[in-house]
Backbone as CSV, one residue per row, in Angstrom:
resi,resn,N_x,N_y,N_z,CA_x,CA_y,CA_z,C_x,C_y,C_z
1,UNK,180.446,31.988,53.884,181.133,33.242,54.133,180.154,34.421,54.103
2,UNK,179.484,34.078,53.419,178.061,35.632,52.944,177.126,35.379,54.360
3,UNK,176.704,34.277,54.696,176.319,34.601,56.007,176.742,35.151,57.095
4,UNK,178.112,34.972,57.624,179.175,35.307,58.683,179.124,36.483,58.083
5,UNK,179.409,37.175,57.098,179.590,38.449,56.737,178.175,39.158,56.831
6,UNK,177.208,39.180,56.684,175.755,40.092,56.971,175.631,39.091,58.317
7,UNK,175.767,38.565,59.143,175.486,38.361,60.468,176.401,39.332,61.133
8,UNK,177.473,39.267,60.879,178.263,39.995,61.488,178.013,41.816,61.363
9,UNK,177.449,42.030,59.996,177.659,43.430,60.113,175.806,43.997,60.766
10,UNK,175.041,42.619,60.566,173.886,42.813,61.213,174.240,43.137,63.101
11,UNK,175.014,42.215,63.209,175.563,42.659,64.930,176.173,44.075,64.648
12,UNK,177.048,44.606,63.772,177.997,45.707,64.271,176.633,46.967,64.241
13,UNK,175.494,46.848,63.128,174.104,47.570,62.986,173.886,47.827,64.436
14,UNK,173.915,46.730,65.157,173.053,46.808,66.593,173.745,47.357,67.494
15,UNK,175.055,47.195,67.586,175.448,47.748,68.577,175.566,49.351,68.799
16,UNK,175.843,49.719,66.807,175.767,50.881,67.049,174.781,51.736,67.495
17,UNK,173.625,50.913,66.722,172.437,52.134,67.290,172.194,51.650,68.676
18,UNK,172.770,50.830,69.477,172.381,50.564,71.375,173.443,51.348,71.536
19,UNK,174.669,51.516,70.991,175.646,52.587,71.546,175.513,54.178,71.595
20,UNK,174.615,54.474,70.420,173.897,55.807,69.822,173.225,56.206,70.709
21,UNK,171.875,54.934,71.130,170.951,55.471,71.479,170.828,55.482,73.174
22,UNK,171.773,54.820,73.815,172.155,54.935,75.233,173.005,56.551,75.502
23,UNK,174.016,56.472,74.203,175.067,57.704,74.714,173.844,59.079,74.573
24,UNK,172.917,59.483,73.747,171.523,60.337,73.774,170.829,60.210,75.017
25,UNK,170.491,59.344,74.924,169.389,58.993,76.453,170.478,59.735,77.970
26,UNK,171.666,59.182,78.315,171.846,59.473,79.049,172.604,60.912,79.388
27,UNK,172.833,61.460,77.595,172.975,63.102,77.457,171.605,63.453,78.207
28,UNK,170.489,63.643,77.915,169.248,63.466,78.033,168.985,63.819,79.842
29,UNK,169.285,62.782,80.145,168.892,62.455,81.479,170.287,63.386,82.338
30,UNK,171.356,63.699,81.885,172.442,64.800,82.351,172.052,65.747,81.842
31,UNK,170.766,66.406,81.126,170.022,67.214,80.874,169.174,67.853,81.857
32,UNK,168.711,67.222,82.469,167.889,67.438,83.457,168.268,68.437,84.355
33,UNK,169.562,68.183,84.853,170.077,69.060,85.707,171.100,70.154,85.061
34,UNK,171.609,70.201,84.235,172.664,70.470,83.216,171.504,71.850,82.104
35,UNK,172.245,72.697,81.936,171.695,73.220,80.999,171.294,72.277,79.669
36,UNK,170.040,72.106,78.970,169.456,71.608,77.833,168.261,71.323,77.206
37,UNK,168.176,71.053,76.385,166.441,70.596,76.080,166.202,68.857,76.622
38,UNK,166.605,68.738,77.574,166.402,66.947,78.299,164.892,66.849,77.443
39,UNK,163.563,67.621,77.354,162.295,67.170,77.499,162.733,66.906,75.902
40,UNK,163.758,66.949,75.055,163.541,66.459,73.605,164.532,65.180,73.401
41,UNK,165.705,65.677,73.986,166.557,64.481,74.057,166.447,63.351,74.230
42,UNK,165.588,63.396,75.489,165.104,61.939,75.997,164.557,60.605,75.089
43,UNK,163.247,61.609,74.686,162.749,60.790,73.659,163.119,60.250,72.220
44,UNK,164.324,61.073,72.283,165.035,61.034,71.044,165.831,59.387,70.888
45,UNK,166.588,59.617,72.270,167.448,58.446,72.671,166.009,57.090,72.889
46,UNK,165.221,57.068,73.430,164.654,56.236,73.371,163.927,55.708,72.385
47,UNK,163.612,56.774,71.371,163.376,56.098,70.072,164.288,55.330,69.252
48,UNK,165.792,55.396,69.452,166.489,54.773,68.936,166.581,53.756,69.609
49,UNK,166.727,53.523,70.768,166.606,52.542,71.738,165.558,51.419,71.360
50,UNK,164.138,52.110,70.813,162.890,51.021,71.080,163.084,50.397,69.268
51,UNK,163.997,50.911,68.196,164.391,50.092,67.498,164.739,48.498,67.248
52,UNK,165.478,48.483,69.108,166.178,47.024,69.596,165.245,46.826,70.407
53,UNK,164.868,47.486,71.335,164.363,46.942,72.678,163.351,47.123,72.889
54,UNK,162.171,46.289,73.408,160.952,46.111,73.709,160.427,47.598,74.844
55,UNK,161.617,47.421,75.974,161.200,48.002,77.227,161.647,49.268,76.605
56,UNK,162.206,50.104,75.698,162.229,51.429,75.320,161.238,51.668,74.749
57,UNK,160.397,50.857,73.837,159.206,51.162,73.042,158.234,51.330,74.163
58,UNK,157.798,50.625,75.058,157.126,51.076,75.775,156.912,51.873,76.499
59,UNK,158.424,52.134,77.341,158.822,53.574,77.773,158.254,54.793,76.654
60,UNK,158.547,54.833,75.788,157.995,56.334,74.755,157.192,56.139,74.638
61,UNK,156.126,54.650,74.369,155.052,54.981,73.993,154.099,55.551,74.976
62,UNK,154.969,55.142,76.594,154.111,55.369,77.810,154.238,57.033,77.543
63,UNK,155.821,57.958,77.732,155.982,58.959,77.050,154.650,59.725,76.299
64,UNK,154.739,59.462,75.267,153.499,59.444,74.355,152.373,60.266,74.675
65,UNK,151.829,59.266,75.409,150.184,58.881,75.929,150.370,60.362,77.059
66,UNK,151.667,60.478,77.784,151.834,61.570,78.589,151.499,62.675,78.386
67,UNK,152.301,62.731,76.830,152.559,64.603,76.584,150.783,64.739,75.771
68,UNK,149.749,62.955,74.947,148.703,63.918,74.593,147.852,64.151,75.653
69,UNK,148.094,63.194,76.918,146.954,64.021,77.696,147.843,65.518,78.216
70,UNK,148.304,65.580,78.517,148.829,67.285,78.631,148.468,67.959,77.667
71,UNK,148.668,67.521,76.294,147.862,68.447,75.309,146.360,68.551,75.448
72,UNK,145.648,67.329,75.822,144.043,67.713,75.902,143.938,68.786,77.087
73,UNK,144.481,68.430,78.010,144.258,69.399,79.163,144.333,70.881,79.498
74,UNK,145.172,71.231,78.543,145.666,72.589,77.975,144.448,72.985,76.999
């Protein structure tokens, strides 16, 4: 029973933060055009995202690597 019970609330963990971090991301991305700060949102949602998912971590980390070369360049 103690397994089924922390498996189970280990699934309800996940979904929430893929439910969290999709409903951000795609505030985010209706940012863009929409009055908002999209350039903070985004990354916001995808950090919660790269919690679960491989291809979000890489996405920000690609992110990342973006905004320091913009900072060296400046």
């Amino acid at each position: 029973m103690k397994h089924f019970v922390f498996r189970t609330l280990g699934q309800a963990k996940r979904l929430i933060i893929i439910v969290v971090g999709f409903t951000i991301l795609i505030a985010g991305i209706a940012m863009i055009v929409l009055p908002g700060p999209a350039v903070v949102v985004i990354p916001i949602g995808l950090a919660i995202l790269a919690t679960e998912f491989i291809w979000a971590r890489k996405l920000l980390d690609s992110v990342k690597e973006r905004i320091e070369r913009m900072r060296k360049n400046n």
